[in-house]
Structure formats: C-alpha cells, structure tokens
DNA sequence: ACGGTATACGAAAACGATTTCGTAATGGCT
DNA sequence: AGCCATTACGAAATCGTTTTCGTATACCGT
C-alpha cells in the first residue's frame, strides 16, 4: 500500500500539502495540484479508508438491517430484490454496504452498538420487526436512517402502497364477477395491517361481506402454512370462489392444497398472490398478483438516506410512497363470460 | 461514543493499562482486569473498529465479490443461498462482510484497489468470471482468498461436484430408458466445463451418441434464451426424448417452449434442471434436478477463509469438494413401464 | 542492608490520514 | 521604501486505538 507519506516524499512536498491538493483545497497552486494528481495516479495511490474515516467521521459505509429472525434474509425474493437495488444506488454514490447483526463471535452487541462500532454513516432498516426492542433503539438513535415498509416518527420511510395494492386486487377480482373472496394475510406487521385495511375497506365499499373464517392469518413466505390454511378454508360451510394468498411464494403451498382437493385453477376456484416474484410469474397458469416496484423502493431508500447523510442541515425526513402494479395473470376466472 | 480515554479517566488508570486489561495482557492484575471489564460493560464501551484496525491491520471485514456483470447478483438464487450461508458462518467468527465493486461514485478503482482501500482481511470470490483481468489480478494478490466454483493455482477452492452431479443426472435419465439426451449448457466457465465433461464422458460410457445439435449453449438464468434454444432443438431431424436445461430457472423458459409445441411433460418429452431451487421444487410436475449443497458451500468457504486469515503460518490452500444430490422429481418419464 | 526479580502500571510512539494555524515569499499600492 | 494582502506551503495536533519499552514498588534471598 502506498501511503500519503511516500507520495509526499516522492513529490518533495509535505504531507499536508499533498492531502490538500488531493482534497481540492484552494490554497494550492494549480501546478502542484496537477503534479500531485499525476504522481498519485501513477503510484496507484488511494487514501486508506480507515485512517480517513477515523479523522473525518465518515466511513462511506451504510449499514443494512433486515429480517430479525435468522431465517435466510437473502433468499427472500422481495428483500433480495430491494437490497440489490439499494446496493446499486448506494455504490453509485460511493458507498459500500455492510450487514448489521449482533455478532456472536466476539462480544454480543446490540444493533445500535454494532452501528457505532463500525461507524456506519447511515442505516437502512428493511422488512424488520419493530416489535424488537433493539430495532426501536436503533430507530430512535441519532444515526441517519431510512426505513422500508414501516412508519416511524420523524424518520424517512419508503412505503410500498400496500393498501392501494390490495384495493386494486380486490376490485379486479370483484370486477371479474367474484363475490366470495377470502384473504390469508401474513403475520402482523405494518405491511399486513395496510393490506388487511385495504381488503376490508374495499370489500365494504363494494358491499361485499367477509364471512367468518374468510380472513385468516398465515405467515409470509411459508407455503406449508398456506397449505394448511387453505385446507381450513375449504372446510368452511360456504367455499370462497377466490382466495388471496399471503404472497406469491406462499401461494405455491396454497395451490398445492387446492390441487389435492381436485379443484382446478381457475375453473373451479380462483387464486391471487402478492409480490410479483419474477420466477413465479413464469409459471402456468400465470399467477394473478400485485407487483411491488422493488427497483424503485431500493433506489429511493438509498437516495433518501444519502440525502440525509450529505445534507444534514437542510434535509428533512420524508415519506415516499411507491405505487405497485396489478398483474392480471390467469388465475382469476372471469365469471361473467 | 464512549472512548477508551473516558473509560481510563473514570477508572483512574492510564489508557494503556485499560487497553491491555481489555485485550487480556497478562501484566495486569486480576483485580484491575475485573474492574476495567465491569466499568467497560457498564459504560457500554466497545473499541472503535476503525482505530483498532488502523493499528492492528485487522478489520474483521471480509470482501465478497460476485457476478461480474451488474445483472443482479443478489437475486440469483444459487448465489444468494451461498452468500447467505457464508454470511452466517463469517458472523459467527466475528466478521462482517462487505461487497467488493469498483465504485463509480468516487474515483473508479479496480477490485484489488477496493480491497486495499477497505482493508478487508480476506476475500471470497463467488461465481465470478475469471476472464476478467481485474479478477485475476485480485486472485493473484497477497490477500487471503477463497474461491467458489473455480480452480486457481495455490488458492483455496470450494467446488460443487459438477462433473459428478451431471453424471448422476445422466445415469438417472438413462436408467429410466432414455437414449436421446440433449443438454443446453450454460455459458463458458469452470462450472460449465465440468458439467459438459460429465455429460460427454457419461454418455460415452453408456454407449450413447450425442448427435449434432444436442449439445448447445444457452446462458444460465435466462429463461428467454432457453426458450429459443429449445425451439431450435425441436427443429432437429431427430427430437431428443429428454432435455437437460442450463439450470432450474432457465428451465422455466424451456418448458414454456415445450408447452407451445404442445408437448406434455413428461408424457411426450422429459426435462431436467440443475441447482435445486427451493421455489421451483414446489411446482407441478416437480422438476427433476440436481441440488447443490449451498449451505455447505458457503459455510466451508467461510471456514477456509477464516483459517487462512487466522493462521497465516500454518494454514495451506485447500480444495474442498462438495457433493450434490439428485432430486428425482417427476419430469423424467420412466420409458420402461 | 543490598542487589536482583517479578509484578503492575504508565509514557509515548505509532497507524495514515485531515485540518487548523502559522509563516515565507510575492506583489501591489501609496 | 514601507506596508498590507494574497498566495502557497508546512508543522503539528488530532482521530481512538495498540504495543513497546521504561520504571516504581514490593518482595526475596543472602
């Protein structure tokens, strides 16, 4: 590693002068500035991030925290897509990203402690459980922060329009002639609350009833649970003619249960998912679902966060809503034909 | 942030003594050691990672580099699963992970420069294109390194047994009575080479011919390409009775082409994938495929890397083979029935 | 009583940068 | 000629640690 000292020696200048030349201070003559730049490039000099960060309190590192359980966050399609987009935008701004955890190897620490320990410039909280004390502690700290899919006082939040998405979906299903619509909502969270709200309100607006047992919980991303839940729903006195699954992935389990009951989709019963997972969109029959704009969610999260970091005086917390899109698919039958 | 200096003041000890007490030096009396530990805990003190790293040259940070193209690495199922496992094991050892890139925001740098800039303790190269000069430069550097799915001189490598996996698959297909087997192999890489080798050798051992056009490239993870490739294969004078797709995901495109040709799976034609993507395993009919042990691959990669980092004298580069597993599924018909 | 060891601690120099402040040289103005 | 700005640079402190080396104290044996 070539250090700034070697560079200064080679140039016959002091360390301070070289540093200032590199950082665009204006009390350096244009000639030396150029000379420094030239030799620096030639020697492949890059300032040591650690030393610089120690002095400036800027690491150009962002912390990312997601899914509280250790149940494979990266293999979760929605989160992976959001993270990927977030990463691209962060890197564009010169930031690297690091995962926040409570390191088990050395001394265990809270999320907040980990952030301080690593001196991250900002944090992105995605898909995390705000029931956890540690998460709230972090969210209330003085670290620049952006939150995805959850509202928190005085914090920038990126919200996928879950209420509207669900409304769109229900109206679409209703428009195709369905009246008995069941909804397996995921475990409690801001996201679920919004979707359930959208479901109930829209059903009411449309003058549709939601019979006992038509609204039932079934955790996200768990096909096995959806499988069981669908079994239960099928035992109801009056079978729904359409079931909305917690998400696309869980839908696979639900669909399995329907197949076992010898119900054809969509001839005998209709089905819808949520998320718009690319892979599942390729299946036959193509799943009716609501696609979340993961690209914009991640991108907007990064932009908001960088804004907070780089303009701490002027930037204010902001709430950004990201629209979603209905994908009609083929699993909701048109009953009016 | 409470620093070691505040801690020392509070204790009435010198900074050096506190540091030594915390780091287990043995020229500190047991009583002060305990006292320091107590107050440190009480004040929530954690040493600043930057300052420590600057002095010790150990950041407890690992670099991860993957997929050279910016085509969404995290949304690639196989890689995401491997990374997830790598991350868990690394964190267990007290390491955080950071993605390596060539930052576009600030000055563009090579992968190697980025690693030096961030002072990572080690690097994991996963699923990268060794045709790229920068990657080779990094692989030849003096940084502790582990490589997944590629062989490189004097480097620790974790290899999924692609040759054997393909052999298993071909033998299974052959065992079910198939003779005309086509293989759409992914773009050139160590992985492809091994699989193609396994395919050709096994076909030869079984005394099976590989007619013109039966072995054809179609990039990984691209259903659209597989769709086209299958169309081509179907135009051949003699249609294969089984097609092995580049991977599970690409298989979806291939299957679509077969559906369009009104070919039923597996009644009219058989199909196999590769990878064992969880999500796809839930489809009907269940795809016949070879599951790669992503858990062990990531875990072993982390272990090897930590070994190299923590025992630089004694540890040697090692090659670890990870077995894979055939998943029979339902898409390869038994012709002997 | 005296030299020699342990024992337990502290002073100070790093690590590699940034940044404040001081200052030599230059030039312009009266 | 003398004064004042301005320009261009350097010395040194600093960020928060670790680590080497010194040293005061106590203890021990003779």
XYZ file of C-alpha atoms (C1' of nucleotides) in Angstrom:
734
model
C 0.000 0.000 0.000
C 1.368 3.351 -0.934
C 0.666 5.906 1.775
C 0.355 9.618 1.570
C 3.755 9.936 3.179
C 5.518 8.033 0.416
C 3.642 10.123 -2.039
C 4.760 13.317 -0.348
C 8.363 12.189 -0.251
C 8.317 11.342 -3.909
C 6.888 14.757 -4.690
C 9.179 16.652 -2.351
C 6.142 18.154 -0.684
C 4.775 17.953 2.823
C 2.064 15.516 3.731
C -0.337 18.330 4.430
C 0.155 19.859 1.027
C -0.441 16.577 -0.712
C -3.558 15.944 1.296
C -4.908 19.354 0.490
C -4.067 19.008 -3.155
C -5.964 15.737 -3.306
C -8.942 17.090 -1.466
C -9.364 20.169 -3.583
C -8.331 22.795 -1.087
C -7.873 26.066 -2.871
C -4.724 27.278 -1.219
C -2.751 25.006 -3.516
C -1.366 26.207 -6.827
C -2.808 24.630 -9.942
C 0.609 23.313 -10.964
C 1.247 21.377 -7.766
C -2.311 20.184 -7.735
C -1.813 18.652 -11.148
C 1.575 17.273 -10.281
C 0.178 15.592 -7.184
C -2.728 14.155 -9.095
C -0.392 12.796 -11.757
C 2.002 11.092 -9.380
C -0.851 9.786 -7.253
C -2.411 8.174 -10.277
C 0.923 6.796 -11.369
C 1.636 5.256 -7.978
C -1.905 3.934 -7.705
C -2.487 5.827 -4.511
C -5.828 5.619 -2.757
C -6.242 7.089 0.715
C -6.651 4.483 3.410
C -10.329 4.412 4.227
C -9.703 3.617 7.880
C -7.379 6.487 8.562
C -9.540 8.895 6.692
C -12.672 7.749 8.442
C -11.041 7.997 11.826
C -10.361 11.649 11.253
C -13.415 12.696 9.315
C -16.068 10.548 10.930
C -17.245 9.495 7.505
C -16.813 5.869 6.532
C -18.787 5.817 3.316
C -20.316 2.689 4.664
C -24.015 2.049 5.068
C -25.474 -0.489 7.430
C -28.337 -2.668 6.295
C -30.529 -4.494 8.715
C -33.223 -6.920 7.714
C -35.363 -9.811 8.852
C -34.889 -10.186 12.512
C -35.029 -13.925 12.559
C -32.048 -15.640 11.071
C -34.349 -17.200 8.588
C -32.411 -16.562 5.453
C -32.976 -12.958 4.553
C -31.016 -13.035 1.370
C -33.013 -15.874 -0.045
C -36.209 -13.945 0.472
C -37.110 -12.762 -3.022
C -38.685 -9.466 -2.168
C -35.937 -8.410 0.186
C -33.157 -9.589 -2.094
C -34.577 -7.553 -4.948
C -34.910 -4.441 -2.804
C -31.414 -4.847 -1.405
C -29.953 -5.348 -4.828
C -31.436 -2.096 -5.998
C -30.387 -0.305 -2.827
C -26.844 -1.552 -3.260
C -26.567 -0.353 -6.830
C -27.729 3.124 -5.951
C -25.537 3.334 -2.846
C -22.469 2.289 -4.810
C -23.214 4.891 -7.371
C -22.809 7.429 -4.585
C -19.527 5.918 -3.481
C -20.894 3.995 -0.514
C -20.316 0.395 0.395
C -22.802 -1.590 2.389
C -22.370 -3.787 5.423
C -24.864 -6.032 7.120
C -25.787 -5.178 10.661
C -26.098 -8.023 13.120
C -25.286 -8.806 16.694
C -22.002 -10.547 16.216
C -21.938 -13.764 18.062
C -18.240 -14.384 17.514
C -16.856 -11.726 19.762
C -18.882 -10.000 22.430
C -22.537 -9.851 21.563
C -23.717 -6.335 20.887
C -26.950 -4.610 20.081
C -27.688 -3.402 16.576
C -27.017 0.146 17.633
C -23.705 -0.789 19.184
C -22.747 -2.587 16.021
C -23.513 0.513 14.011
C -21.381 2.660 16.264
C -18.631 0.089 16.345
C -18.478 0.103 12.568
C -19.134 3.824 12.328
C -21.624 3.486 9.529
C -22.738 6.783 8.039
C -26.336 5.669 7.830
C -28.627 2.708 8.143
C -31.359 1.126 6.087
C -33.958 -0.849 8.006
C -35.756 -3.198 5.690
C -38.502 -5.625 6.482
C -37.618 -5.740 10.152
C -39.774 -6.491 13.139
C -40.358 -3.317 15.091
C -41.585 -5.347 17.982
C -37.960 -5.990 18.832
C -36.590 -3.570 21.386
C -33.200 -3.369 19.729
C -34.705 -2.281 16.465
C -36.610 0.528 18.117
C -33.486 1.601 19.955
C -31.689 1.860 16.644
C -34.566 3.686 15.004
C -34.549 6.257 17.795
C -30.817 6.848 17.692
C -29.156 9.862 16.101
C -27.888 7.907 13.097
C -29.248 8.889 9.677
C -31.802 6.281 8.823
C -34.313 5.167 6.270
C -36.996 2.596 6.876
C -38.629 0.418 4.290
C -42.221 -0.729 4.744
C -42.803 0.754 8.156
C -43.805 4.135 9.529
C -41.757 5.623 12.328
C -41.906 9.091 13.826
C -39.573 11.625 12.268
C -37.875 9.073 10.079
C -37.701 8.790 6.325
C -39.882 5.932 5.229
C -40.312 4.203 1.919
C -43.707 2.627 1.715
C -44.929 0.294 -0.926
C -48.573 1.176 -1.364
C -49.965 -1.911 0.232
C -53.409 -0.548 0.949
C -53.884 0.618 -2.603
C -52.365 -2.551 -4.000
C -54.813 -4.662 -2.134
C -57.658 -2.406 -3.175
C -56.655 -2.784 -6.810
C -56.518 -6.502 -6.442
C -59.877 -6.812 -4.725
C -61.550 -4.512 -7.255
C -60.088 -6.516 -10.086
C -61.330 -9.762 -8.609
C -64.720 -8.211 -7.961
C -64.769 -6.875 -11.492
C -64.456 -10.389 -12.792
C -67.617 -11.339 -11.027
C -66.357 -12.770 -7.760
C -68.251 -12.087 -4.568
C -66.930 -14.542 -2.005
C -63.308 -13.525 -1.545
C -61.082 -14.923 1.190
C -57.769 -13.461 2.254
C -54.905 -15.218 4.011
C -52.956 -12.310 5.446
C -49.348 -12.599 6.624
C -48.211 -12.227 10.204
C -48.787 -8.911 11.895
C -46.718 -6.013 10.647
C -47.218 -2.622 9.104
C -47.425 -4.306 5.740
C -50.124 -6.735 6.796
C -52.099 -4.055 8.576
C -52.191 -1.961 5.425
C -53.196 -4.827 3.244
C -55.886 -6.028 5.608
C -57.174 -2.497 5.818
C -57.255 -2.263 2.047
C -59.029 -5.579 1.855
C -61.719 -4.815 4.427
C -62.387 -1.275 3.277
C -62.678 -2.246 -0.334
C -64.907 -5.178 0.427
C -67.157 -2.840 2.387
C -67.190 -0.261 -0.363
C -68.190 -2.924 -2.813
C -70.907 -4.067 -0.476
C -69.351 -7.481 -0.042
C -69.489 -9.493 3.117
C -66.495 -11.120 4.742
C -67.873 -14.244 6.370
C -66.377 -15.864 9.433
C -63.146 -17.647 8.500
C -62.597 -15.750 5.265
C -59.910 -13.572 6.802
C -57.287 -15.708 8.420
C -53.590 -15.365 9.205
C -50.917 -17.434 7.503
C -47.299 -16.308 7.733
C -45.486 -14.845 4.747
C -43.170 -16.952 2.687
C -44.342 -20.223 4.132
C -46.007 -22.471 1.609
C -46.570 -25.172 4.198
C -48.609 -22.810 6.366
C -50.630 -21.624 3.395
C -51.257 -25.229 2.509
C -52.811 -25.789 5.921
C -54.711 -22.532 5.848
C -56.285 -23.354 2.508
C -57.343 -26.732 3.830
C -59.151 -24.954 6.625
C -60.800 -22.528 4.276
C -62.083 -25.347 2.126
C -63.826 -26.822 5.153
C -65.973 -23.723 5.595
C -69.733 -24.106 5.042
C -69.590 -21.762 2.077
C -66.463 -22.082 -0.011
C -64.967 -18.837 -1.332
C -64.681 -18.524 -5.077
C -61.384 -16.711 -4.814
C -58.534 -16.899 -2.309
C -55.885 -14.223 -1.936
C -52.680 -15.734 -0.619
C -50.179 -14.006 1.713
C -47.642 -13.740 -1.102
C -46.588 -15.451 -4.305
C -44.281 -17.903 -2.667
C -46.753 -18.978 -0.013
C -49.299 -19.260 -2.822
C -47.459 -22.315 -4.080
C -48.416 -24.156 -0.922
C -51.987 -22.964 -1.168
C -52.204 -24.088 -4.764
C -50.951 -27.491 -3.754
C -53.785 -27.827 -1.282
C -56.274 -26.885 -3.976
C -54.801 -29.452 -6.338
C -55.167 -32.119 -3.678
C -58.802 -31.155 -3.288
C -59.116 -31.731 -7.035
C -60.001 -28.118 -7.637
C -58.831 -26.702 -10.935
C -57.475 -23.170 -11.168
C -59.196 -21.044 -12.277
C -62.095 -23.180 -13.473
C -63.199 -24.313 -10.026
C -61.595 -21.729 -7.823
C -59.590 -18.569 -8.333
C -56.334 -17.588 -6.686
C -54.207 -14.473 -6.340
C -50.805 -13.766 -4.811
C -48.811 -10.703 -3.881
C -45.271 -9.509 -4.684
C -44.779 -10.241 -8.334
C -41.872 -12.641 -7.922
C -40.256 -12.936 -11.329
C -39.771 -16.622 -11.149
C -43.332 -17.373 -10.229
C -44.588 -15.139 -12.983
C -43.248 -17.683 -15.432
C -45.457 -20.467 -14.218
C -48.558 -21.782 -15.870
C -51.208 -20.726 -15.261
C -49.681 -17.352 -14.616
C -50.480 -16.163 -11.121
C -52.655 -13.094 -10.719
C -50.752 -10.839 -8.372
C -49.681 -7.354 -7.390
C -46.153 -6.483 -8.309
C -44.163 -4.336 -5.919
C -41.686 -1.992 -7.514
C -38.577 -3.322 -5.805
C -36.317 -1.344 -8.083
C -37.763 1.993 -7.067
C -38.122 1.034 -3.437
C -34.434 0.223 -3.074
C -33.357 3.145 -5.181
C -35.497 5.646 -3.345
C -34.344 4.292 0.007
C -30.726 4.850 -0.969
C -31.418 8.329 -2.308
C -33.260 9.436 0.796
C -30.544 8.061 3.011
C -27.726 9.715 1.081
C -29.614 12.966 1.184
C -29.863 12.797 4.954
C -26.196 11.960 5.267
C -24.845 14.521 2.892
C -27.090 17.440 3.767
C -27.697 17.014 7.474
C -28.759 20.646 7.894
C -31.269 21.027 5.139
C -32.588 17.525 4.546
C -35.767 16.521 6.308
C -37.329 13.146 6.924
C -39.641 12.265 4.114
C -42.280 9.693 3.408
C -42.194 8.226 -0.057
C -44.969 6.089 -1.412
C -44.176 3.673 -4.175
C -47.016 2.549 -6.359
C -47.493 -1.075 -7.234
C -48.934 -2.675 -10.304
C -51.621 -5.256 -10.865
C -50.593 -8.254 -12.911
C -53.820 -9.802 -14.193
C -52.375 -13.233 -14.870
C -54.648 -16.186 -15.447
C -55.641 -17.496 -12.064
C -58.700 -15.355 -11.508
C -61.508 -16.589 -13.709
C -63.905 -14.213 -15.389
C -67.241 -15.397 -14.062
C -69.212 -13.153 -16.361
C -68.287 -14.945 -19.552
C -19.485 7.115 21.747
C -17.504 6.371 24.865
C -13.810 6.116 24.090
C -11.075 4.304 25.863
C -9.842 7.597 27.195
C -13.066 8.371 29.014
C -13.006 4.873 30.333
C -9.464 5.320 31.604
C -10.317 8.609 33.265
C -13.279 7.115 35.004
C -11.123 4.272 36.253
C -8.204 6.447 37.238
C -5.956 4.321 35.068
C -3.868 5.066 32.033
C -5.160 4.378 28.567
C -2.506 1.742 28.031
C -3.486 -0.161 31.116
C -7.125 -0.187 30.157
C -6.308 -1.356 26.672
C -4.150 -4.151 27.987
C -6.749 -5.162 30.524
C -9.356 -5.412 27.795
C -7.111 -7.351 25.483
C -6.073 -9.943 28.004
C -2.461 -8.942 28.507
C -1.053 -10.757 31.479
C 0.878 -7.958 33.092
C -2.342 -6.679 34.556
C -3.530 -7.697 37.990
C -6.699 -9.739 38.149
C -8.407 -7.097 40.262
C -7.893 -4.237 37.821
C -8.754 -6.511 34.952
C -12.116 -7.201 36.537
C -12.665 -3.625 37.481
C -11.985 -2.498 33.924
C -14.267 -5.126 32.493
C -17.030 -4.107 34.876
C -16.875 -0.402 34.131
C -16.495 -1.029 30.410
C -19.657 -3.087 30.423
C -21.438 -0.524 32.490
C -20.486 2.320 30.174
C -21.297 0.258 27.111
C -17.805 0.638 25.791
C -16.824 -1.015 22.521
C -13.490 -0.219 20.929
C -13.778 1.816 17.759
C -13.267 -0.611 14.910
C -11.581 1.995 12.736
C -8.945 2.994 15.222
C -8.244 -0.565 16.156
C -7.990 -1.662 12.573
C -5.678 1.173 11.726
C -3.239 -0.023 14.322
C -3.604 -3.770 14.022
C -4.217 -4.153 10.322
C -7.200 -6.339 11.076
C -10.616 -5.041 10.152
C -12.688 -8.148 10.778
C -14.226 -7.395 7.462
C -14.452 -9.799 4.562
C -14.881 -8.754 0.965
C -17.279 -10.634 -1.246
C -17.117 -10.391 -4.983
C -19.618 -11.976 -7.309
C -21.105 -11.905 -10.770
C -19.046 -9.594 -12.850
C -21.921 -8.169 -14.794
C -24.211 -5.929 -12.884
C -27.006 -8.296 -13.641
C -28.494 -8.608 -10.227
C -26.313 -10.942 -8.258
C -28.422 -10.982 -5.167
C -31.487 -12.080 -6.995
C -29.629 -15.069 -8.375
C -30.958 -17.941 -6.297
C -27.855 -20.051 -6.181
C -25.560 -17.192 -5.298
C -27.934 -15.710 -2.756
C -28.173 -19.032 -0.970
C -24.402 -19.476 -0.914
C -23.853 -15.936 0.281
C -26.424 -16.302 2.993
C -24.644 -19.329 4.363
C -21.240 -17.663 4.026
C -22.520 -14.662 5.916
C -23.855 -16.676 8.801
C -20.594 -18.543 9.255
C -18.488 -15.401 8.923
C -20.552 -13.582 11.504
C -20.168 -16.467 13.851
C -16.428 -15.796 13.703
C -16.937 -12.111 14.386
C -16.506 -10.919 10.808
C -18.714 -8.591 8.848
C -18.959 -8.729 5.119
C -18.738 -6.027 2.511
C -19.389 -6.206 -1.185
C -16.466 -5.512 -3.467
C -17.109 -3.392 -6.523
C -15.443 -0.693 -8.496
C -17.110 2.312 -7.008
C -18.432 4.536 -9.665
C -19.291 7.362 -7.330
C -15.815 8.471 -6.447
C -12.752 7.574 -8.438
C -13.152 4.254 -10.158
C -10.878 1.603 -8.773
C -10.021 -1.981 -9.500
C -11.332 -4.761 -7.304
C -7.913 -5.138 -5.751
C -7.679 -1.452 -5.024
C -11.082 -1.550 -3.434
C -9.962 -4.377 -1.190
C -6.883 -2.462 -0.093
C -8.855 0.703 0.312
C -11.249 -1.045 2.673
C -8.508 -3.135 4.217
C -10.521 -6.315 4.126
C -8.920 -9.243 5.926
C -9.883 -11.669 3.228
C -11.947 -12.102 0.111
C -14.464 -14.582 -1.184
C -14.753 -14.855 -4.939
C -18.028 -16.432 -5.876
C -19.380 -17.184 -9.296
C -17.115 -14.655 -10.961
C -15.799 -14.539 -14.477
C -12.087 -15.297 -14.440
C -11.834 -13.996 -17.948
C -11.784 -10.522 -16.446
C -8.311 -9.182 -15.898
C -9.231 -7.462 -12.651
C -10.464 -10.679 -11.136
C -7.231 -12.465 -11.948
C -5.258 -9.582 -10.512
C -7.179 -9.927 -7.282
C -6.791 -13.687 -7.239
C -3.039 -13.333 -7.616
C -2.671 -10.742 -4.881
C -1.366 -11.453 -1.401
C -4.796 -11.168 0.215
C -6.201 -14.290 1.872
C -8.738 -15.649 -0.540
C -11.209 -18.391 -1.172
C -12.804 -19.135 -4.497
C -16.117 -20.793 -5.083
C -16.702 -22.860 -8.204
C -13.378 -22.212 -9.867
C -9.891 -23.692 -9.646
C -6.971 -21.323 -9.269
C -3.333 -22.085 -8.537
C -2.385 -22.093 -4.878
C -5.761 -20.837 -3.759
C -8.366 -22.441 -1.567
C -11.266 -23.504 -3.710
C -14.703 -24.779 -2.879
C -16.032 -26.863 -5.703
C -19.513 -28.152 -6.077
C -19.109 -31.531 -7.719
C -20.473 -30.542 -11.072
C -18.949 -33.373 -13.052
C -20.328 -35.993 -10.687
C -23.654 -34.207 -10.439
C -24.098 -34.288 -14.165
C -23.004 -37.911 -14.271
C -25.632 -38.776 -11.681
C -28.264 -36.976 -13.639
C -27.382 -38.567 -16.957
C -27.220 -42.025 -15.425
C -30.592 -41.498 -13.803
C -32.137 -40.393 -17.074
C -30.520 -43.285 -18.878
C -31.756 -45.644 -16.193
C -35.298 -44.588 -16.951
C -34.847 -45.739 -20.509
C -33.882 -42.544 -22.304
C -31.291 -42.686 -25.033
C -31.554 -39.398 -26.902
C -30.482 -36.828 -24.337
C -29.825 -33.202 -25.205
C -28.022 -30.737 -22.969
C -28.266 -26.968 -23.024
C -25.137 -25.964 -21.182
C -24.617 -22.525 -19.688
C -22.054 -20.022 -20.866
C -18.426 -20.996 -20.618
C -16.988 -21.224 -17.135
C -15.367 -23.752 -14.882
C -18.790 -24.890 -13.861
C -19.991 -25.435 -17.400
C -16.796 -27.161 -18.404
C -17.188 -29.644 -15.596
C -20.801 -30.329 -16.349
C -20.205 -30.711 -20.061
C -17.331 -33.030 -19.285
C -19.558 -35.072 -17.013
C -22.232 -35.152 -19.672
C -19.990 -36.238 -22.527
C -17.988 -38.769 -20.556
C -21.056 -40.388 -19.088
C -22.820 -40.515 -22.431
C -19.746 -42.210 -23.878
C -19.528 -44.676 -21.009
C -23.153 -45.562 -21.528
C -22.516 -46.000 -25.208
C -24.881 -43.196 -26.133
C -24.382 -40.896 -29.057
C -24.611 -37.132 -28.881
C -25.960 -36.095 -32.268
C -25.228 -32.757 -33.895
C -27.215 -30.017 -32.146
C -27.851 -31.983 -28.965
C -25.203 -30.063 -27.064
C -25.836 -26.395 -27.351
C -25.074 -23.314 -25.276
C -27.755 -21.289 -23.574
C -26.764 -18.875 -20.822
C -27.557 -19.567 -17.192
C -30.510 -17.956 -15.542
C -32.091 -16.795 -18.764
C -35.436 -18.398 -19.450
C -35.823 -16.428 -22.672
C -32.625 -17.885 -24.082
C -33.598 -21.385 -23.063
C -36.934 -20.826 -24.731
C -35.161 -20.086 -28.011
C -32.687 -22.912 -27.575
C -35.459 -25.437 -27.041
C -37.222 -24.191 -30.160
C -34.050 -24.928 -32.101
C -33.670 -28.339 -30.583
C -37.207 -29.223 -31.547
C -36.392 -28.461 -35.165
C -33.731 -31.143 -35.274
C -34.358 -34.119 -37.560
C -34.453 -36.443 -34.601
C -36.068 -34.965 -31.499
C -34.428 -35.824 -28.148
C -36.590 -37.600 -25.620
C -35.050 -35.680 -22.750
C -33.600 -32.182 -22.479
C -31.300 -31.083 -19.674
C -31.636 -27.337 -19.123
C -28.837 -24.994 -18.025
C -30.449 -24.582 -14.626
C -33.816 -24.665 -12.896
C -34.670 -21.092 -13.602
C -33.771 -21.224 -17.264
C -35.776 -24.441 -17.403
C -38.938 -22.410 -16.984
C -38.314 -20.825 -20.373
C -37.552 -24.159 -21.939
C -40.710 -25.644 -20.516
C -42.696 -22.791 -21.983
C -41.345 -23.588 -25.440
C -42.338 -27.217 -24.999
C -45.821 -26.222 -23.933
C -46.160 -24.077 -27.043
C -45.151 -27.057 -29.143
C -47.989 -28.912 -27.436
C -45.600 -31.371 -25.862
C -46.637 -32.692 -22.474
C -44.094 -33.221 -19.722
C -43.164 -35.956 -19.115
C -45.559 -37.891 -21.347
C -44.192 -36.556 -24.639
C -40.804 -35.293 -23.613
C -38.720 -35.309 -20.464
C -36.932 -32.401 -18.840
C -34.324 -31.885 -16.141
C -32.816 -28.823 -14.484
C -29.883 -28.104 -12.232
C -29.496 -26.297 -8.884
C -32.402 -27.432 -6.777
C -34.018 -24.028 -6.378
C -36.432 -24.359 -3.477
C -39.174 -22.402 -5.092
C -39.118 -24.390 -8.292
C -39.164 -27.619 -6.377
C -42.707 -26.768 -5.354
C -44.033 -26.720 -8.880
C -46.081 -29.350 -10.558
C -44.857 -31.504 -12.086
C -41.857 -31.379 -9.782
C -38.706 -30.735 -11.770
C -36.081 -33.441 -11.888
C -32.852 -31.741 -10.928
C -29.548 -31.876 -9.088
C -29.475 -29.983 -5.846
C -26.293 -28.169 -4.919
C -25.482 -28.010 -1.240
C -25.425 -24.236 -0.921
C -25.366 -24.416 2.851
C -22.141 -26.367 2.979
C -20.555 -24.459 0.117
C -20.968 -21.120 1.849
C -20.072 -22.497 5.230
C -16.955 -24.252 4.008
C -15.873 -21.167 2.092
C -16.068 -19.078 5.246
C -14.259 -21.669 7.308
C -11.415 -21.997 4.856
C -11.069 -18.256 4.591
C -11.040 -17.704 8.342
C -8.445 -20.419 8.684
C -6.177 -18.668 6.204
C -6.655 -15.343 7.929
C -6.196 -16.519 11.475
C -3.372 -18.970 10.955
C -1.340 -17.437 8.165
C 1.749 -19.511 9.008
C 0.313 -22.955 9.248
C -2.767 -22.873 7.040
C -2.426 -24.052 3.475
C -4.618 -23.599 0.445
C -7.079 -26.421 0.225
C -9.506 -27.770 -2.316
C -12.846 -28.833 -0.931
C -15.356 -30.767 -2.952
C -18.990 -30.555 -2.018
C -21.245 -33.355 -3.100
C -24.608 -32.690 -4.671
C -27.799 -34.651 -4.582
C -30.146 -35.937 -7.255
C -33.760 -34.931 -6.887
C -35.770 -37.393 -8.977
C -38.849 -35.235 -9.334
C -41.458 -36.071 -11.932
C -40.310 -34.574 -15.196
C -38.284 -37.517 -16.450
C -40.627 -40.241 -17.577
C -39.884 -43.890 -16.981
C -39.926 -45.305 -20.508
C -39.659 -48.883 -19.346
C -43.058 -49.022 -17.751
C 21.226 -3.729 54.068
C 21.680 -4.653 49.326
C 21.202 -6.390 44.654
C 18.040 -8.845 41.773
C 13.402 -10.253 40.066
C 8.850 -10.205 39.419
C 4.712 -7.568 39.209
C 1.733 -3.912 37.709
C 1.324 0.016 35.623
C 2.245 4.381 32.528
C 4.532 7.352 28.699
C 4.888 7.720 24.230
C 5.226 6.283 19.549
C 2.957 4.537 16.149
C -1.146 3.522 12.313
C -2.467 7.044 7.907
C -4.967 10.274 7.075
C -7.307 15.562 7.763
C -7.332 20.222 9.289
C -6.070 24.290 11.829
C -2.979 27.602 12.152
C 1.287 29.776 11.282
C 4.603 31.785 8.018
C 7.708 32.784 3.981
C 7.506 34.783 -0.286
C 5.428 37.631 -3.619
C 3.250 41.529 -5.497
C 0.662 45.737 -5.498
C -0.115 50.112 -3.746
C 0.942 54.581 -1.928
C 10.847 52.198 0.633
C 7.418 50.524 3.542
C 3.164 48.272 4.350
C -0.505 45.082 3.635
C -2.790 41.351 1.256
C -2.607 37.442 -1.006
C -0.750 33.102 -2.293
C 1.292 28.635 -1.442
C 3.011 25.792 1.523
C 4.448 23.250 6.084
C 4.308 21.984 11.324
C 1.805 19.899 14.381
C -2.340 18.334 16.612
C -5.764 15.078 16.209
C -8.941 10.876 15.484
C -9.020 6.158 19.040
C -6.614 2.526 19.409
C -2.395 -0.952 20.267
C 2.135 -2.041 21.689
C 6.834 -1.369 23.008
C 9.601 -0.013 26.392
C 10.566 2.003 30.763
C 10.057 2.250 35.718
C 8.317 2.293 40.524
C 7.172 -0.775 44.022
C 7.421 -4.832 46.618
C 9.366 -8.996 47.660
C 13.026 -12.320 48.227
C 17.301 -14.338 49.363
C 21.799 -13.708 51.232
